[in-house]
PDB file of C-alpha atoms in Angstrom:
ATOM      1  CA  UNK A  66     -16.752   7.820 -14.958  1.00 42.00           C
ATOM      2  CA  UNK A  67     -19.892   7.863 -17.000  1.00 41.00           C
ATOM      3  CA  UNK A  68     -17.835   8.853 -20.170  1.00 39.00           C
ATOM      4  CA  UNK A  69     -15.839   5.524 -19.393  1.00 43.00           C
ATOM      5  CA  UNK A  70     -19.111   3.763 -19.363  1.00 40.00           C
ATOM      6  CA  UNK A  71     -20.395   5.416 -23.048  1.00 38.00           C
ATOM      7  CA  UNK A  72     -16.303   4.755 -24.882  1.00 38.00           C
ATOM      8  CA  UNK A  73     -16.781   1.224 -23.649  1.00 38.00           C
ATOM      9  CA  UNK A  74     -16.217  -1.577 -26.414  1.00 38.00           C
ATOM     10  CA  UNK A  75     -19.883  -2.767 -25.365  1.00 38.00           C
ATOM     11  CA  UNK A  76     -23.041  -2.673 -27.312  1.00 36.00           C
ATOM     12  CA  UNK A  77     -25.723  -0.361 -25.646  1.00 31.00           C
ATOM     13  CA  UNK A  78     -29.478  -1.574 -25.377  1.00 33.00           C
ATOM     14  CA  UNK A  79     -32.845   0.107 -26.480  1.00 33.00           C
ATOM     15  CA  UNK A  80     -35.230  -2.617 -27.262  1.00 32.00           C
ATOM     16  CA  UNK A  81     -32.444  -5.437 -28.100  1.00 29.00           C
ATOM     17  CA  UNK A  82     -33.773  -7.037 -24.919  1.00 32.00           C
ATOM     18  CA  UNK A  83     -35.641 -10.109 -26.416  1.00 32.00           C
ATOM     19  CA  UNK A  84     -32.207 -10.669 -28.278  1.00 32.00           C
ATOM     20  CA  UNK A  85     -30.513 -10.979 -25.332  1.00 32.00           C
ATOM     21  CA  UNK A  86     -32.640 -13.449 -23.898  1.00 35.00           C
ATOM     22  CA  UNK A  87     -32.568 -15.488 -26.484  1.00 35.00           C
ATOM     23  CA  UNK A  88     -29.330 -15.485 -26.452  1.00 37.00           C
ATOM     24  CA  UNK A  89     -28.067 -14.108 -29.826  1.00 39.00           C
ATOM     25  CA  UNK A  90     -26.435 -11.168 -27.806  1.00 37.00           C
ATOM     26  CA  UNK A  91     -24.197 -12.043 -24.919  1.00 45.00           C
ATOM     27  CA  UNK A  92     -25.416 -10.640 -21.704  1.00 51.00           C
ATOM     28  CA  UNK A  93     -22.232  -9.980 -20.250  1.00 51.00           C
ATOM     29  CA  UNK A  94     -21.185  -7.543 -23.728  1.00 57.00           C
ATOM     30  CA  UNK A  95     -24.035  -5.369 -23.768  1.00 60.00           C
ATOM     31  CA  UNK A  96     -24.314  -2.500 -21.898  1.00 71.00           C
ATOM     32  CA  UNK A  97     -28.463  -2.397 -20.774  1.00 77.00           C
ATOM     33  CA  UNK A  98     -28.951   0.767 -18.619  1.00 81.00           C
ATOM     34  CA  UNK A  99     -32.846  -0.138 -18.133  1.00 86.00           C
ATOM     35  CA  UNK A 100     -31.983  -3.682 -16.957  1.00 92.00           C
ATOM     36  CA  UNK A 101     -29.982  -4.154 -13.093  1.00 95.00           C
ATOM     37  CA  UNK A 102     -26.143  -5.330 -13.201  1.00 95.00           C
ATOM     38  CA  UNK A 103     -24.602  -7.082 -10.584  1.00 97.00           C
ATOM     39  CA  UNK A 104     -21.273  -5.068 -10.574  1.00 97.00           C
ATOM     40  CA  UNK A 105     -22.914  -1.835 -10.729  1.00 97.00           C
ATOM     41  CA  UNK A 106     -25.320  -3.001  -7.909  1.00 98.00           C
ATOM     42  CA  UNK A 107     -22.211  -3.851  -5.978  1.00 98.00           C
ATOM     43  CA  UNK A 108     -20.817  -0.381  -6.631  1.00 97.00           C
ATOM     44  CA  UNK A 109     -24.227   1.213  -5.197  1.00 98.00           C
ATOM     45  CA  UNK A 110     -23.559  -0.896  -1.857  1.00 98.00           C
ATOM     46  CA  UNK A 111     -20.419  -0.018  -1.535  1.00 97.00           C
ATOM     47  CA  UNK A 112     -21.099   3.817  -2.248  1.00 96.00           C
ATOM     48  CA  UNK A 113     -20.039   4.205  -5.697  1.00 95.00           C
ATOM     49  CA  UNK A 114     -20.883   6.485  -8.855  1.00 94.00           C
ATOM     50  CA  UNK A 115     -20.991   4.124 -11.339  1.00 93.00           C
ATOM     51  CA  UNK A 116     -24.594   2.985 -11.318  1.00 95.00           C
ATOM     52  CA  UNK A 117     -28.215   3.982 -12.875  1.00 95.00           C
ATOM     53  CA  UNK A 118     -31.800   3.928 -11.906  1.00 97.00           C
ATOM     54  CA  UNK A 119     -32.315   0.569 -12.370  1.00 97.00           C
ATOM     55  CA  UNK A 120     -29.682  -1.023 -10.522  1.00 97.00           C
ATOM     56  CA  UNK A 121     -30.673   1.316  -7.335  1.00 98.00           C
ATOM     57  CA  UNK A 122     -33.764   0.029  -7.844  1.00 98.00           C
ATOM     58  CA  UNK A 123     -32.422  -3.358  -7.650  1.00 98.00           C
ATOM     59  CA  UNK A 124     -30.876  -2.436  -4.747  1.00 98.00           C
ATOM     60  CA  UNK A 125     -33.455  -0.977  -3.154  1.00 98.00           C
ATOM     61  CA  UNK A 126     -35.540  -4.531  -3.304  1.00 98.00           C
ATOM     62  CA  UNK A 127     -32.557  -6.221  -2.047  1.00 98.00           C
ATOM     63  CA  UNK A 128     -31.739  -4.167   1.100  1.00 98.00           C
ATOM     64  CA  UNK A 129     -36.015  -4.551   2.099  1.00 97.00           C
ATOM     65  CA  UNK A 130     -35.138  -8.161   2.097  1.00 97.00           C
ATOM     66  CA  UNK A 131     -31.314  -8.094   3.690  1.00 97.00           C
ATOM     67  CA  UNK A 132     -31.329  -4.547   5.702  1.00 96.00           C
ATOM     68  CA  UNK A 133     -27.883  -5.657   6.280  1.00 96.00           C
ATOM     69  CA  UNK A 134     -27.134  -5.972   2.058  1.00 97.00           C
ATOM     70  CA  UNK A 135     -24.767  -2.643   2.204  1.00 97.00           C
ATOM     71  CA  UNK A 136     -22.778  -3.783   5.609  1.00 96.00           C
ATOM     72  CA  UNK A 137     -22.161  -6.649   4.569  1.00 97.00           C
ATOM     73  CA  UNK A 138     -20.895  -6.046   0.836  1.00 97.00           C
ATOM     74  CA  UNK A 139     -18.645  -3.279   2.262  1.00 97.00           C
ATOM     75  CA  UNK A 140     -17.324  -5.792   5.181  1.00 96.00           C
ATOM     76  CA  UNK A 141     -16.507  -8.290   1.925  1.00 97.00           C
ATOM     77  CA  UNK A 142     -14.374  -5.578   0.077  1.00 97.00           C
ATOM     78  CA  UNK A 143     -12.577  -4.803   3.047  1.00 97.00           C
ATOM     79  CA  UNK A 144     -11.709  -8.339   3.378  1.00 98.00           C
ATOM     80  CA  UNK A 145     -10.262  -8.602   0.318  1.00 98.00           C
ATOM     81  CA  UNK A 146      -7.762  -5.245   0.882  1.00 98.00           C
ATOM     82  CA  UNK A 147      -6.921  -7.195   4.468  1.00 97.00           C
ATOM     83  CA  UNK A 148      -6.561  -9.905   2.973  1.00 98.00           C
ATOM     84  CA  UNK A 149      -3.725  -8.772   0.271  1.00 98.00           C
ATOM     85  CA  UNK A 150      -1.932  -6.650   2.788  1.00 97.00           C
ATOM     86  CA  UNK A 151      -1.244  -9.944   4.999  1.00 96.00           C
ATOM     87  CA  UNK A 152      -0.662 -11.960   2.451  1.00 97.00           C
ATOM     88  CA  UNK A 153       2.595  -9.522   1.320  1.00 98.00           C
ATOM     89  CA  UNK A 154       3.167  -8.243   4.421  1.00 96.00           C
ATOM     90  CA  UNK A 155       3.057 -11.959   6.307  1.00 95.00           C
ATOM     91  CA  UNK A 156       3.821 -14.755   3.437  1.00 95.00           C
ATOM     92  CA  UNK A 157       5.662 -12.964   0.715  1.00 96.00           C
ATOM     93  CA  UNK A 158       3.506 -13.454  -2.078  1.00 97.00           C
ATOM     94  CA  UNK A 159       4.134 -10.857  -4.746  1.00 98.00           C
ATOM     95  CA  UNK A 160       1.630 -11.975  -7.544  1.00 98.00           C
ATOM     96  CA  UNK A 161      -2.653 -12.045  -7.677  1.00 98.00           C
ATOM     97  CA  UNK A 162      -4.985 -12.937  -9.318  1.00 98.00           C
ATOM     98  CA  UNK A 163      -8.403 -11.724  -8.568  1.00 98.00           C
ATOM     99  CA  UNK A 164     -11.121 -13.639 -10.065  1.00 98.00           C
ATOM    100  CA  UNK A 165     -14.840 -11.336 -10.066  1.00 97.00           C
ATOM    101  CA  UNK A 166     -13.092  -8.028 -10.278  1.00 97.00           C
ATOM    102  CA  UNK A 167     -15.748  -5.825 -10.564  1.00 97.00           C
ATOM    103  CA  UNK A 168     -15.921  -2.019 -11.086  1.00 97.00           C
ATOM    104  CA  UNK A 169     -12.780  -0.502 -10.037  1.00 96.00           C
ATOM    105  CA  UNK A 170     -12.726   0.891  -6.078  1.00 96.00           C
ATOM    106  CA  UNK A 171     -11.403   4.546  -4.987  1.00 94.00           C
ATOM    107  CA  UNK A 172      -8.810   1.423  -3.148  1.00 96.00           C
ATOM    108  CA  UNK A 173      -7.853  -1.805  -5.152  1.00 97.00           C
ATOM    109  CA  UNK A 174      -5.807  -4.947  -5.010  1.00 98.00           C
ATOM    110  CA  UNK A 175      -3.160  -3.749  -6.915  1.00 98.00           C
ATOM    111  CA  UNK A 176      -2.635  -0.276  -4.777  1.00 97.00           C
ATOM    112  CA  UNK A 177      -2.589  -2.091  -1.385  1.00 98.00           C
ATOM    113  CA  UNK A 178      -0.031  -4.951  -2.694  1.00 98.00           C
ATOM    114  CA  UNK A 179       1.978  -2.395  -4.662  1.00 98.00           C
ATOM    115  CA  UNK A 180       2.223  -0.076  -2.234  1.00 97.00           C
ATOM    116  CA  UNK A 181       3.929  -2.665   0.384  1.00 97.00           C
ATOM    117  CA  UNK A 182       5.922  -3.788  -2.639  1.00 97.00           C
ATOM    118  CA  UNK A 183       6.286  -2.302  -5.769  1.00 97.00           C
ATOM    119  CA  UNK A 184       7.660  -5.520  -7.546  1.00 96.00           C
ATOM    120  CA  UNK A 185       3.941  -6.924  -6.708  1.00 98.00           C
ATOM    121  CA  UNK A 186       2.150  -7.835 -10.136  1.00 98.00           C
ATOM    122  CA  UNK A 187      -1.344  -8.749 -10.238  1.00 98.00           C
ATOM    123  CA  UNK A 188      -4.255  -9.816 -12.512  1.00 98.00           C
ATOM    124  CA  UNK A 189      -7.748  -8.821 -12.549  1.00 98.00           C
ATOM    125  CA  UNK A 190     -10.194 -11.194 -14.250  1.00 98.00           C
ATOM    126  CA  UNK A 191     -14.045 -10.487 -15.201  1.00 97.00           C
ATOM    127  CA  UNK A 192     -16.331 -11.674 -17.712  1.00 95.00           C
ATOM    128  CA  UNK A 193     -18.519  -8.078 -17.464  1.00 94.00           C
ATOM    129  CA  UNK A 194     -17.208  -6.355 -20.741  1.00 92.00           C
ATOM    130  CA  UNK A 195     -18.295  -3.014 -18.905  1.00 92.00           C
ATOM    131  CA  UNK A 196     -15.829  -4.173 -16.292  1.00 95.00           C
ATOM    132  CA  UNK A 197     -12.947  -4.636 -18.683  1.00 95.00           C
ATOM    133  CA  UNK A 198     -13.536  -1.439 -19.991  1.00 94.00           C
ATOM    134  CA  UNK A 199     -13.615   0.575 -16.216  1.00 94.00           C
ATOM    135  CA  UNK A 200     -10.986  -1.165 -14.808  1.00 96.00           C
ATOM    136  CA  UNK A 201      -8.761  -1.674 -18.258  1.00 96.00           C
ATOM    137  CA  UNK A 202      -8.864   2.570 -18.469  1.00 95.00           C
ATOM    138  CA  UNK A 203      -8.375   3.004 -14.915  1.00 95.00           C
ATOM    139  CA  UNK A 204      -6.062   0.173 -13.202  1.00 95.00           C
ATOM    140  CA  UNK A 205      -3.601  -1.845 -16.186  1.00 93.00           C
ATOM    141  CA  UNK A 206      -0.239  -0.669 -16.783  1.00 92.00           C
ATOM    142  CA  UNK A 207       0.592  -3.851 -18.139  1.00 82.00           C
ATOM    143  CA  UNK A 208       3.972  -4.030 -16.627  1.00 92.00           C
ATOM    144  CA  UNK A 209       2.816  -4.484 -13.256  1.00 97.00           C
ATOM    145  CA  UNK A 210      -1.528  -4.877 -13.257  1.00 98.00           C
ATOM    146  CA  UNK A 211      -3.403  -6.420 -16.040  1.00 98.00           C
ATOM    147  CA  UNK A 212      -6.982  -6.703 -16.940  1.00 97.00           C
ATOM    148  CA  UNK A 213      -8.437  -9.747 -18.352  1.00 97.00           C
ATOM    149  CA  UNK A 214     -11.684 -11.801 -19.383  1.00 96.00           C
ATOM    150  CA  UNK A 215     -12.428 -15.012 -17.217  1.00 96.00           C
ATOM    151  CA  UNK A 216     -14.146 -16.066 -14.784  1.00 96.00           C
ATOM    152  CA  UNK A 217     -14.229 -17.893 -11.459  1.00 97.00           C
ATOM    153  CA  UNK A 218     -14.950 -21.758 -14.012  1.00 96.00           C
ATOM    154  CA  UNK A 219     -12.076 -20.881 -16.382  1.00 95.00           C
ATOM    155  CA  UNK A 220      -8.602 -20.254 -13.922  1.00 96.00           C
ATOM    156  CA  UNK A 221      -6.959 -23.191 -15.799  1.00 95.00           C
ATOM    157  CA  UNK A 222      -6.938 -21.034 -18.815  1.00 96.00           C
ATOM    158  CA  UNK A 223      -6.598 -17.972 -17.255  1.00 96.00           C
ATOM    159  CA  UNK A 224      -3.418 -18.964 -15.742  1.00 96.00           C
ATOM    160  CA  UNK A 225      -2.175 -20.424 -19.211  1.00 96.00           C
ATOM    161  CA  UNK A 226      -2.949 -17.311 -21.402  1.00 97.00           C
ATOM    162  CA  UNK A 227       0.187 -15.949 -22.460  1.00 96.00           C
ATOM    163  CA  UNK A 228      -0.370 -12.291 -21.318  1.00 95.00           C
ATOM    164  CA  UNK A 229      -1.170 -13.657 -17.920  1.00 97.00           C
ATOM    165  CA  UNK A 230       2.037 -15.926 -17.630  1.00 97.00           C
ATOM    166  CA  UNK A 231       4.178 -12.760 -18.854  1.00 96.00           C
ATOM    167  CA  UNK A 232       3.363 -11.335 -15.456  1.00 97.00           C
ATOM    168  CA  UNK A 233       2.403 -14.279 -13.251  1.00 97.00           C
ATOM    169  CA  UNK A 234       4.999 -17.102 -12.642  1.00 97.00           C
ATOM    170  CA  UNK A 235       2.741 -20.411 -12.063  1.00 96.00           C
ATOM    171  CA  UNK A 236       6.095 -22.077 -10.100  1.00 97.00           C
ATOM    172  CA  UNK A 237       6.240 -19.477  -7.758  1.00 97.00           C
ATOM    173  CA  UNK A 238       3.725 -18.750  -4.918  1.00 97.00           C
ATOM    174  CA  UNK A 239       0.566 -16.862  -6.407  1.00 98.00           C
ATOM    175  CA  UNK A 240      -2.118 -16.192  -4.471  1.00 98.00           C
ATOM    176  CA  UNK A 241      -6.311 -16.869  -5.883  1.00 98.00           C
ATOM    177  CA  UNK A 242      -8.750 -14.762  -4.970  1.00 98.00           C
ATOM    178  CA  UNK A 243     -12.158 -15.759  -5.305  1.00 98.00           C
ATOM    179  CA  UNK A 244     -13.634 -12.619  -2.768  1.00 98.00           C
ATOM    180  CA  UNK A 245     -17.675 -12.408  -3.203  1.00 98.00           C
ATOM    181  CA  UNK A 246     -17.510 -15.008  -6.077  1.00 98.00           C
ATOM    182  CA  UNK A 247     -18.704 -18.343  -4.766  1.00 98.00           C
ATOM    183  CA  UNK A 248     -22.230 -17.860  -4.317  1.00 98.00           C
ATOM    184  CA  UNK A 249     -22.219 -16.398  -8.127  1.00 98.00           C
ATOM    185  CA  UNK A 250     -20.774 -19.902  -9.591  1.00 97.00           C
ATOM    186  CA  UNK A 251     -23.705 -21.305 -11.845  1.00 96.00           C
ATOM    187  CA  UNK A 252     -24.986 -24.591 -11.023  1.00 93.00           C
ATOM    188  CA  UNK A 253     -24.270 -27.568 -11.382  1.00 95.00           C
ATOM    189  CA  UNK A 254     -20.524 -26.159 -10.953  1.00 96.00           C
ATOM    190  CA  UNK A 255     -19.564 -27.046  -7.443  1.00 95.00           C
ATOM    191  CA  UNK A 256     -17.603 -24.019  -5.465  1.00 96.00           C
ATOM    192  CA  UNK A 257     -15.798 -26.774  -3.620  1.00 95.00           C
ATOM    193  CA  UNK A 258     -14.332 -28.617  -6.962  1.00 95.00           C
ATOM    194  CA  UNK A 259     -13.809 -24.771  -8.390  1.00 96.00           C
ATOM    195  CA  UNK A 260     -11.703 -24.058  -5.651  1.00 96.00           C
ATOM    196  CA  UNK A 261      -9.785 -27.464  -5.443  1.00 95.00           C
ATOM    197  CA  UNK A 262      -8.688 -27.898  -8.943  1.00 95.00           C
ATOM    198  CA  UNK A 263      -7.292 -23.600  -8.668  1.00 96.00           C
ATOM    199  CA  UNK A 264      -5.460 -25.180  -6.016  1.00 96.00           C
ATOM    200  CA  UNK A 265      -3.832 -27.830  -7.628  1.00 95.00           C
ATOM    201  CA  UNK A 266      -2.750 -25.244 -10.410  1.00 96.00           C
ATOM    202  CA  UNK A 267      -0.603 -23.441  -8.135  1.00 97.00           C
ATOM    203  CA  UNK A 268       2.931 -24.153  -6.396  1.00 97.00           C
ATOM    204  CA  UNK A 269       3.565 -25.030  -3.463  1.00 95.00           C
ATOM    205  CA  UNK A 270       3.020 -21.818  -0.850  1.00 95.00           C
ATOM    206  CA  UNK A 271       0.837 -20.818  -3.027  1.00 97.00           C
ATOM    207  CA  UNK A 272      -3.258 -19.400  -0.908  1.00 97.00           C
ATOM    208  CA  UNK A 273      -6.574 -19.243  -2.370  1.00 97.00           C
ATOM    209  CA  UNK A 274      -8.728 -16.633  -0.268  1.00 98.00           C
ATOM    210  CA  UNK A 275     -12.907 -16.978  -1.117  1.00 98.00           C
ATOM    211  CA  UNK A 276     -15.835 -16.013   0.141  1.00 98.00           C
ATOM    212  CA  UNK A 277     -19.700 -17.076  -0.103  1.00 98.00           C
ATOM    213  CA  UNK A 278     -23.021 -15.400   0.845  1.00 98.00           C
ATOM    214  CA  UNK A 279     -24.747 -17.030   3.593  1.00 97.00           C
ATOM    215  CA  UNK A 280     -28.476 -16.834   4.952  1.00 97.00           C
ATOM    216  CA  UNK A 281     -30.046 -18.897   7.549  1.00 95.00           C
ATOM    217  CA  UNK A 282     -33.726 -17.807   6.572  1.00 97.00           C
ATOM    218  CA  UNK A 283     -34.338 -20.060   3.606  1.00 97.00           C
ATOM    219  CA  UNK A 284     -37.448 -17.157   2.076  1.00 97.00           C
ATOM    220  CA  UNK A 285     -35.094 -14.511   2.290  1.00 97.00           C
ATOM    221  CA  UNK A 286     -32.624 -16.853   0.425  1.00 98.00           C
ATOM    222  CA  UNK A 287     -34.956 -17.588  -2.326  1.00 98.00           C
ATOM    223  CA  UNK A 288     -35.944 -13.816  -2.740  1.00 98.00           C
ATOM    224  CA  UNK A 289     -32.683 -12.306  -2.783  1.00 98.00           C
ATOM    225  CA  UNK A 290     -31.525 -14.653  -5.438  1.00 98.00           C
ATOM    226  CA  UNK A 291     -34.301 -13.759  -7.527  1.00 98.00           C
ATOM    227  CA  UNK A 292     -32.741  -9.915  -7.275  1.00 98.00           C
ATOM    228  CA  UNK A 293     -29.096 -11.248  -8.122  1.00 98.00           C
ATOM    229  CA  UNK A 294     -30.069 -13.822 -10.733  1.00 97.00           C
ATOM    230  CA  UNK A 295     -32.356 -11.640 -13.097  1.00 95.00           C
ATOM    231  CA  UNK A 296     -29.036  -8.639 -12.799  1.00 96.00           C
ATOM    232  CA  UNK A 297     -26.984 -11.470 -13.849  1.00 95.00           C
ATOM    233  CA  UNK A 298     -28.983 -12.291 -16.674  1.00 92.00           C
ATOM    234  CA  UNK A 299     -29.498 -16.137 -15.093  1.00 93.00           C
ATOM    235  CA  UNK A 300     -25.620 -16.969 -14.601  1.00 92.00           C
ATOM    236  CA  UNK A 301     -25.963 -16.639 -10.746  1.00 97.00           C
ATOM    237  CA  UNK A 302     -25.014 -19.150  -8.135  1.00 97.00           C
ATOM    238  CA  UNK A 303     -27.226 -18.981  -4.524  1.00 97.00           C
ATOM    239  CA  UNK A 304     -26.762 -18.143  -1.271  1.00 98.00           C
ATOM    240  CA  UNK A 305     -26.339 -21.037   0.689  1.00 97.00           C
ATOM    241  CA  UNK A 306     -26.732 -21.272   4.568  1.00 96.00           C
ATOM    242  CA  UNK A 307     -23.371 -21.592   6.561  1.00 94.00           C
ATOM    243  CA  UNK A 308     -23.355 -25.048   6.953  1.00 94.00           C
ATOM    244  CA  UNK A 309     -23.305 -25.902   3.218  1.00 94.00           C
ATOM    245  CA  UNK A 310     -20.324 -23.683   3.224  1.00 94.00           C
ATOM    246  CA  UNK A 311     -18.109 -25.011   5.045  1.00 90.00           C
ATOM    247  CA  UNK A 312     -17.607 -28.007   3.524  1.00 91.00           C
ATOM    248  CA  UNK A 313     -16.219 -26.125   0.217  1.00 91.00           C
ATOM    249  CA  UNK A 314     -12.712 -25.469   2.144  1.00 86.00           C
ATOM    250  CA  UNK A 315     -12.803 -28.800   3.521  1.00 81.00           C
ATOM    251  CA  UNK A 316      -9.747 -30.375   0.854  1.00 76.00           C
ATOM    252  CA  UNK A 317      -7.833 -26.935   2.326  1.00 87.00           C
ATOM    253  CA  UNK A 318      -5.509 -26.321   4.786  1.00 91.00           C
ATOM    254  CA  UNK A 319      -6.919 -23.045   6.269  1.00 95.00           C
ATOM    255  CA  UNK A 320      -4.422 -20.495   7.730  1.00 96.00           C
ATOM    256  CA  UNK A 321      -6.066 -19.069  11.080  1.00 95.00           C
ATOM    257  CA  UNK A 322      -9.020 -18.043  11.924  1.00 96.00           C
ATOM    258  CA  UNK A 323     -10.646 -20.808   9.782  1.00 95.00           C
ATOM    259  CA  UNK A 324     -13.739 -20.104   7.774  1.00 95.00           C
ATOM    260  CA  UNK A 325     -15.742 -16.661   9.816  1.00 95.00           C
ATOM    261  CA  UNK A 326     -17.871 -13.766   8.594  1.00 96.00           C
ATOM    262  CA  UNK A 327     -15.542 -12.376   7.263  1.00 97.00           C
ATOM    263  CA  UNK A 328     -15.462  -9.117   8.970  1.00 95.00           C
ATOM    264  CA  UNK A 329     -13.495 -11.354  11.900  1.00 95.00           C
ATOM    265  CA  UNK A 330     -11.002 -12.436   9.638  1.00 97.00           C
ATOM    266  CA  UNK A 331      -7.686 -10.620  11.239  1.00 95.00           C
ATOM    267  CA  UNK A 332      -9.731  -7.369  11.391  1.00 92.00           C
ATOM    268  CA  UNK A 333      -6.448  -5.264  13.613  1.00 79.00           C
ATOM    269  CA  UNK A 334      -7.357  -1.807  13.019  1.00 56.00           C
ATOM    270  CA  UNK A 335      -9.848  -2.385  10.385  1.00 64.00           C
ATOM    271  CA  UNK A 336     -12.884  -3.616  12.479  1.00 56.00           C
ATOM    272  CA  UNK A 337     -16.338  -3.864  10.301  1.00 53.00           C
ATOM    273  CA  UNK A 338     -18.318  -5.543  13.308  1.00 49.00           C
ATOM    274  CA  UNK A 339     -18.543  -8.694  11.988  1.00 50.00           C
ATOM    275  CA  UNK A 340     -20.860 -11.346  13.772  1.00 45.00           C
ATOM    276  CA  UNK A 341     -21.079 -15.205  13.600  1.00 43.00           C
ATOM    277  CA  UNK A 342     -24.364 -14.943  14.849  1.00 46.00           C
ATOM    278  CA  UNK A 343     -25.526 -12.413  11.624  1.00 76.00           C
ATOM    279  CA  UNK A 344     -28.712 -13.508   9.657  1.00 86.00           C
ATOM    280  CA  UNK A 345     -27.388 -12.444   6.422  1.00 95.00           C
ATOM    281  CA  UNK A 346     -23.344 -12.517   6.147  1.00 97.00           C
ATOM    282  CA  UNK A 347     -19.988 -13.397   4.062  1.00 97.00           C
ATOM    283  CA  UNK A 348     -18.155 -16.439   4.802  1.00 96.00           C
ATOM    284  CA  UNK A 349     -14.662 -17.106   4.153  1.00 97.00           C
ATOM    285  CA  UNK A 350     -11.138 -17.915   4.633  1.00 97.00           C
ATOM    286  CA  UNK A 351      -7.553 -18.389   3.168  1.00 97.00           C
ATOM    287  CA  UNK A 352      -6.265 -21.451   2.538  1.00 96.00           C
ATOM    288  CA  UNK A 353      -2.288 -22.569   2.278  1.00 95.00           C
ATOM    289  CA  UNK A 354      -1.416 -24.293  -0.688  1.00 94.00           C
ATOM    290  CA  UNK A 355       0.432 -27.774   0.472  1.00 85.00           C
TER     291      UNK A 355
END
């Protein structure tokens, strides 16, 4: 995987870090293997290869704050794979788009959905160019899965771009996901207007699935962002305790069981222990599309 990383169309860093933050390099296109990155942090959590010293590092600060940091990212991507399967399996959807797509999994989107039903087409959007490059070698065939820059502020035009409406019919149901994405959004974006106006995008039938970091210990809150915001560079949301969640879904019409950790969401067979009652957890739900 590393050679992936060093053929990527991004610029590498020794030294170029003023530059970056003031701004005359793009954070997201350079490739900074002293510096943390949030998608390679999430790969270390959910026991990937495709990280370096500093983002275990990174990672090691966060899980002394949130013990629960690894549990809890790998109960979010299992969400999202439970998520797809129903929504083929259960509502007939046949096209995604995944908004935060991050480094590519040993399972993906695109395998689960495909593999229920091979006319399934789906769209990964992220604005990490080392992202693009990973998942763009290892996951687009173009016919069926395509890779894409966006993020979670820009589905209008996502959804618009020509490459994306060669695979993605906007009259028919698609279904939004937004898995481990709210708590990034950069204020003063709201989550709950992001996820309204995707909603009013789509046809009819259509579900947006989300999720949002939540902590009830306001310190721990404050510290853990600190980790998360300086990978990202500054473009970082917050976690949010769960009761400034829920409100986000609140224009939705959420399918059952409503907005949980989201380990409890349908779990069947694929049980990650999730708890309501969790200090540091993922919240979210799936929401039908009047």
């Amino acid at each position: 995987m590393e050679c992936l990383q060093h053929a990527a169309c991004c610029r590498y860093v020794d030294g170029w870090g003023a530059a970056v933050e003031r701004g005359r390099v793009p954070r997201l296109d350079v490739l900074d293997v002293t510096s943390p990155n949030p998608a390679r942090m999430t790969n270390y959590l959910l026991g990937g290869k495709d990280h370096y010293p500093a983002d275990r590092e990174a990672c090691a600060r966060l899980l002394q704050l949130v013990p629960a940091a690894r549990q809890v990212a790998d109960s979010a991507h299992r969400f999202l794979l439970r998520v797809t399967s129903q929504l083929v399996r259960e509502y007939g959807v046949r096209q995604f788009v995944v908004l935060g797509a991050g480094l590519p999994t040993p399972v993906a989107v695109h395998q689960v959905a495909q593999s229920i039903d091979a006319r399934a087409r789906v769209v990964y959007a992220d604005e990490d160019a080392l992202v693009l490059a990973h998942a763009r070698a290892l996951w687009e065939d173009r016919r069926r899965t395509l890779v894409v820059r966006g993020g979670p502020l820009q589905t209008r035009q996502l959804l618009g771009d020509p490459a994306v409406r060669r695979l993605i019919d906007i009259t028919l149901p698609v279904a939004v996901l937004f898995v481990s994405v709210l708590h990034t959004i950069p204020e003063p974006a709201d989550p709950a207007v992001v996820l309204e106006q995707t909603a009013a995008l789509l046809a009819p039938g259509s579900l947006v699935a989300a999720s949002h970091l939540v902590g009830e210990d306001a310190d721990v809150r404050r510290q853990a962002d600190a980790v998360w915001r300086e990978a990202a560079g500054g473009r970082w949301g917050r976690v949010r305790p769960r009761a400034e969640v829920g409100p986000y879904f609140g224009a939705l019409r959420l399918l059952a069981p409503g907005l949980v950790d989201v380990g409890r969401w349908r779990p069947g067979s694929d049980r990650t222990a999730g708890s309501g009652d969790r200090a540091w957890a993922e919240y979210g739900g799936v929401a039908l599309v009047r």
